[in-house]
PDB file of C-alpha atoms in Angstrom:
ATOM      1  CA  MET A   1     115.652 125.423 280.301  1.00  0.00           C
ATOM      2  CA  GLY A   2     116.365 122.582 282.576  1.00  0.00           C
ATOM      3  CA  GLU A   3     118.229 119.814 281.576  1.00  0.00           C
ATOM      4  CA  GLN A   4     115.498 117.298 282.709  1.00  0.00           C
ATOM      5  CA  ARG A   5     111.985 119.489 281.679  1.00  0.00           C
ATOM      6  CA  PRO A   6     111.681 118.119 277.992  1.00  0.00           C
ATOM      7  CA  TYR A   7     112.111 114.596 279.278  1.00  0.00           C
ATOM      8  CA  ALA A   8     109.742 115.117 282.035  1.00  0.00           C
ATOM      9  CA  TYR A   9     107.170 115.834 279.531  1.00  0.00           C
ATOM     10  CA  ALA A  10     107.986 113.519 277.134  1.00  0.00           C
ATOM     11  CA  SER A  11     104.449 111.829 276.852  1.00  0.00           C
ATOM     12  CA  ARG A  12     102.900 115.407 276.423  1.00  0.00           C
ATOM     13  CA  ASN A  13     105.270 116.105 273.564  1.00  0.00           C
ATOM     14  CA  PHE A  14     104.418 113.128 272.262  1.00  0.00           C
ATOM     15  CA  GLY A  15     100.881 113.054 272.536  1.00  0.00           C
ATOM     16  CA  SER A  16     100.390 117.125 271.317  1.00  0.00           C
ATOM     17  CA  GLY A  17     102.550 115.849 267.967  1.00  0.00           C
ATOM     18  CA  PHE A  18     100.253 112.809 267.645  1.00  0.00           C
ATOM     19  CA  LEU A  19      97.026 114.779 267.781  1.00  0.00           C
ATOM     20  CA  PHE A  20      98.615 117.135 265.353  1.00  0.00           C
ATOM     21  CA  GLY A  21      99.409 114.552 262.706  1.00  0.00           C
ATOM     22  CA  LEU A  22      95.891 112.781 262.971  1.00  0.00           C
ATOM     23  CA  GLY A  23      94.712 116.288 262.481  1.00  0.00           C
ATOM     24  CA  LEU A  24      96.811 117.444 259.611  1.00  0.00           C
ATOM     25  CA  ILE A  25      96.797 114.268 257.585  1.00  0.00           C
ATOM     26  CA  ALA A  26      92.697 114.035 257.943  1.00  0.00           C
ATOM     27  CA  PHE A  27      92.737 117.977 256.906  1.00  0.00           C
ATOM     28  CA  ILE A  28      94.914 116.821 253.768  1.00  0.00           C
ATOM     29  CA  ASP A  29      92.634 113.925 253.022  1.00  0.00           C
ATOM     30  CA  GLU A  30      89.388 115.708 253.579  1.00  0.00           C
ATOM     31  CA  THR A  31      90.567 118.531 251.410  1.00  0.00           C
ATOM     32  CA  VAL A  32      92.099 116.892 248.881  1.00  0.00           C
ATOM     33  CA  PHE A  33      90.446 113.442 248.184  1.00  0.00           C
ATOM     34  CA  HIS A  34      87.082 114.668 249.549  1.00  0.00           C
ATOM     35  CA  GLN A  35      86.406 118.487 248.227  1.00  0.00           C
ATOM     36  CA  LEU A  36      89.063 119.081 245.462  1.00  0.00           C
ATOM     37  CA  LEU A  37      89.434 115.764 243.611  1.00  0.00           C
ATOM     38  CA  ALA A  38      85.923 114.429 244.909  1.00  0.00           C
ATOM     39  CA  TRP A  39      86.904 110.932 244.663  1.00  0.00           C
ATOM     40  CA  HIS A  40      85.045 109.950 247.905  1.00  0.00           C
ATOM     41  CA  HIS A  41      83.285 110.677 250.897  1.00  0.00           C
ATOM     42  CA  PHE A  42      84.000 109.554 253.919  1.00  0.00           C
ATOM     43  CA  TYR A  43      81.022 107.550 254.255  1.00  0.00           C
ATOM     44  CA  ASP A  44      80.178 106.129 250.676  1.00  0.00           C
ATOM     45  CA  ARG A  45      77.398 103.570 251.416  1.00  0.00           C
ATOM     46  CA  SER A  46      74.462 105.772 251.492  1.00  0.00           C
ATOM     47  CA  THR A  47      73.532 108.904 249.571  1.00  0.00           C
ATOM     48  CA  SER A  48      75.593 111.982 248.568  1.00  0.00           C
ATOM     49  CA  ALA A  49      73.859 113.799 251.460  1.00  0.00           C
ATOM     50  CA  VAL A  50      75.060 111.147 253.974  1.00  0.00           C
ATOM     51  CA  GLY A  51      78.521 111.369 252.445  1.00  0.00           C
ATOM     52  CA  LEU A  52      78.627 115.229 252.812  1.00  0.00           C
ATOM     53  CA  PHE A  53      77.084 114.968 256.308  1.00  0.00           C
ATOM     54  CA  SER A  54      80.179 112.534 257.127  1.00  0.00           C
ATOM     55  CA  ASP A  55      82.841 114.561 255.470  1.00  0.00           C
ATOM     56  CA  GLY A  56      81.626 117.536 257.777  1.00  0.00           C
ATOM     57  CA  LEU A  57      82.173 115.267 261.118  1.00  0.00           C
ATOM     58  CA  PHE A  58      85.577 114.289 259.568  1.00  0.00           C
ATOM     59  CA  HIS A  59      86.510 117.868 258.841  1.00  0.00           C
ATOM     60  CA  ALA A  60      85.603 118.703 262.243  1.00  0.00           C
ATOM     61  CA  PHE A  61      87.556 115.661 263.810  1.00  0.00           C
ATOM     62  CA  SER A  62      90.230 117.139 261.966  1.00  0.00           C
ATOM     63  CA  TRP A  63      89.723 120.640 263.394  1.00  0.00           C
ATOM     64  CA  PHE A  64      89.551 119.619 266.992  1.00  0.00           C
ATOM     65  CA  ALA A  65      92.525 117.278 267.164  1.00  0.00           C
ATOM     66  CA  THR A  66      94.498 119.945 265.757  1.00  0.00           C
ATOM     67  CA  VAL A  67      93.745 122.777 268.174  1.00  0.00           C
ATOM     68  CA  ALA A  68      94.123 120.451 270.958  1.00  0.00           C
ATOM     69  CA  SER A  69      97.373 119.348 270.037  1.00  0.00           C
ATOM     70  CA  LEU A  70      97.911 123.450 269.731  1.00  0.00           C
ATOM     71  CA  PHE A  71      96.813 123.879 273.407  1.00  0.00           C
ATOM     72  CA  LEU A  72      98.828 120.881 274.798  1.00  0.00           C
ATOM     73  CA  LEU A  73     102.127 122.524 272.656  1.00  0.00           C
ATOM     74  CA  ALA A  74     101.250 126.087 274.040  1.00  0.00           C
ATOM     75  CA  ASP A  75     101.269 124.528 277.570  1.00  0.00           C
ATOM     76  CA  LEU A  76     104.661 122.890 276.758  1.00  0.00           C
ATOM     77  CA  ARG A  77     105.960 126.280 275.499  1.00  0.00           C
ATOM     78  CA  ARG A  78     105.020 127.681 278.625  1.00  0.00           C
ATOM     79  CA  ARG A  79     106.651 125.417 280.731  1.00  0.00           C
ATOM     80  CA  ASP A  80     109.857 125.645 278.530  1.00  0.00           C
ATOM     81  CA  SER A  81     109.413 122.021 277.701  1.00  0.00           C
ATOM     82  CA  PHE A  82     108.891 121.533 274.051  1.00  0.00           C
ATOM     83  CA  TRP A  83     111.054 118.730 272.750  1.00  0.00           C
ATOM     84  CA  MET A  84     110.905 119.206 268.704  1.00  0.00           C
ATOM     85  CA  LYS A  85     112.374 115.655 267.945  1.00  0.00           C
ATOM     86  CA  ARG A  86     110.083 113.985 270.178  1.00  0.00           C
ATOM     87  CA  TRP A  87     106.761 115.981 269.105  1.00  0.00           C
ATOM     88  CA  MET A  88     108.198 115.094 265.638  1.00  0.00           C
ATOM     89  CA  SER A  89     107.823 111.599 266.219  1.00  0.00           C
ATOM     90  CA  GLY A  90     104.267 112.029 267.351  1.00  0.00           C
ATOM     91  CA  LEU A  91     103.430 113.570 264.568  1.00  0.00           C
ATOM     92  CA  LEU A  92     104.916 110.952 261.973  1.00  0.00           C
ATOM     93  CA  ILE A  93     103.332 108.380 263.861  1.00  0.00           C
ATOM     94  CA  GLY A  94     100.062 110.038 263.905  1.00  0.00           C
ATOM     95  CA  VAL A  95     100.065 110.550 260.395  1.00  0.00           C
ATOM     96  CA  GLY A  96     100.983 107.283 259.398  1.00  0.00           C
ATOM     97  CA  PHE A  97      98.767 105.538 262.124  1.00  0.00           C
ATOM     98  CA  PHE A  98      95.839 107.416 260.723  1.00  0.00           C
ATOM     99  CA  GLN A  99      96.828 106.763 256.803  1.00  0.00           C
ATOM    100  CA  LEU A 100      97.314 103.067 257.257  1.00  0.00           C
ATOM    101  CA  TYR A 101      94.220 102.381 259.834  1.00  0.00           C
ATOM    102  CA  ASP A 102      92.036 104.414 256.921  1.00  0.00           C
ATOM    103  CA  GLY A 103      93.596 102.223 254.246  1.00  0.00           C
ATOM    104  CA  ILE A 104      93.009  99.031 255.788  1.00  0.00           C
ATOM    105  CA  ILE A 105      90.186  99.265 258.184  1.00  0.00           C
ATOM    106  CA  HIS A 106      88.002 101.985 256.659  1.00  0.00           C
ATOM    107  CA  HIS A 107      89.075 101.047 252.793  1.00  0.00           C
ATOM    108  CA  LYS A 108      89.416  97.002 252.902  1.00  0.00           C
ATOM    109  CA  LEU A 109      87.778  95.935 256.422  1.00  0.00           C
ATOM    110  CA  LEU A 110      84.373  98.225 256.891  1.00  0.00           C
ATOM    111  CA  ARG A 111      84.463  99.580 253.148  1.00  0.00           C
ATOM    112  CA  ILE A 112      82.870 102.895 253.981  1.00  0.00           C
ATOM    113  CA  HIS A 113      84.943 104.094 250.851  1.00  0.00           C
ATOM    114  CA  GLN A 114      87.802 103.630 248.608  1.00  0.00           C
ATOM    115  CA  ILE A 115      90.501 105.977 247.513  1.00  0.00           C
ATOM    116  CA  ARG A 116      88.697 106.197 244.355  1.00  0.00           C
ATOM    117  CA  TYR A 117      85.953 104.590 241.935  1.00  0.00           C
ATOM    118  CA  GLY A 118      86.023 103.350 238.633  1.00  0.00           C
ATOM    119  CA  VAL A 119      89.561 102.423 238.159  1.00  0.00           C
ATOM    120  CA  GLU A 120      91.971  99.830 239.102  1.00  0.00           C
ATOM    121  CA  ILE A 121      92.207 100.365 242.935  1.00  0.00           C
ATOM    122  CA  LEU A 122      95.515  98.121 243.577  1.00  0.00           C
ATOM    123  CA  PRO A 123      98.010 101.183 242.481  1.00  0.00           C
ATOM    124  CA  TYR A 124      96.264 103.464 244.575  1.00  0.00           C
ATOM    125  CA  ASP A 125      96.112 101.074 247.601  1.00  0.00           C
ATOM    126  CA  LEU A 126      99.726 100.041 247.354  1.00  0.00           C
ATOM    127  CA  VAL A 127     100.862 103.937 247.252  1.00  0.00           C
ATOM    128  CA  TRP A 128      98.616 104.942 250.015  1.00  0.00           C
ATOM    129  CA  ASN A 129      99.509 102.044 252.194  1.00  0.00           C
ATOM    130  CA  ILE A 130     103.240 102.145 251.358  1.00  0.00           C
ATOM    131  CA  THR A 131     103.225 105.722 252.029  1.00  0.00           C
ATOM    132  CA  ALA A 132     101.661 105.093 255.316  1.00  0.00           C
ATOM    133  CA  PHE A 133     103.975 102.362 256.584  1.00  0.00           C
ATOM    134  CA  ILE A 134     107.157 104.517 255.534  1.00  0.00           C
ATOM    135  CA  ILE A 135     105.627 107.548 257.451  1.00  0.00           C
ATOM    136  CA  LEU A 136     105.077 105.218 260.520  1.00  0.00           C
ATOM    137  CA  LEU A 137     108.144 103.718 260.498  1.00  0.00           C
ATOM    138  CA  GLY A 138     110.087 107.208 260.385  1.00  0.00           C
ATOM    139  CA  GLY A 139     108.402 108.172 263.263  1.00  0.00           C
ATOM    140  CA  LEU A 140     108.858 105.018 265.766  1.00  0.00           C
ATOM    141  CA  ILE A 141     112.517 105.538 264.555  1.00  0.00           C
ATOM    142  CA  LEU A 142     112.336 108.966 266.168  1.00  0.00           C
ATOM    143  CA  LEU A 143     110.287 107.598 268.953  1.00  0.00           C
ATOM    144  CA  ASN A 144     113.253 105.118 269.773  1.00  0.00           C
ATOM    145  CA  GLN A 145     116.014 107.501 269.444  1.00  0.00           C
ATOM    146  CA  THR A 146     114.129 110.122 271.950  1.00  0.00           C
ATOM    147  CA  GLN A 147     113.470 106.753 274.381  1.00  0.00           C
ATOM    148  CA  LYS A 148     117.137 106.164 274.394  1.00  0.00           C
ATOM    149  CA  GLN A 149     118.078 110.018 274.930  1.00  0.00           C
ATOM    150  CA  LYS A 150     115.543 110.375 277.834  1.00  0.00           C
ATOM    151  CA  ARG A 151     116.693 107.007 279.144  1.00  0.00           C
ATOM    152  CA  LEU A 152     120.419 108.321 279.245  1.00  0.00           C
ATOM    153  CA  VAL A 153     119.818 111.465 280.530  1.00  0.00           C
ATOM    154  CA  THR A 154     116.901 110.552 283.357  1.00  0.00           C
ATOM    155  CA  GLU A 155     119.907 107.461 284.510  1.00  0.00           C
ATOM    156  CA  GLY A 156     122.407 110.206 284.626  1.00  0.00           C
ATOM    157  CA  GLY A 157     124.226 108.541 281.761  1.00  0.00           C
TER     158      GLY A 157
END
C-alpha cells in the first residue's frame, strides 16, 4: 500500500463508515425497539397501518445506507486505500449522530414517536441521548486523531 493512499481517500473512508453507522443503528433501532419489543413505530401519530408503513420505509433506509456504505468500502479495498481508524470514526459519528438526532428531533421537537409509552420517559430519554453523545464524542476524537495523522503525512512531517 502506498504511504499516501489512505490519506488521499480520507473522505471516502469517513463517508463509508458514516453510512454504515447510520444503517447499523437504524437496523438495531428498527429490529429491537420497533419489532421485538414493539415499543413504538417510526411514526406513531396515526393508525397502526401507517406506523407499520413508516417502519417499512425506515427499514428500507437502513438497508440502502448499509449497502451504499459497503459499495464504498469495496471500492476502497479495491484501491488498497481502506483506513480502519478513519472508517471507525465515521461509523461512530454516524451512530451517535443518528441516535442524537432521533432523540432530540424525532422524540422531542417533532414528537413523531417516543422511545416508550405509558412509563416515566425521562430515564429512557437520558440513557438514549447520553449514550448517543458518548458515541458521537468517541467518533469525533477518532476523526480528530486521523486528521492530525493525515496532516502530518501529507505535509511530510
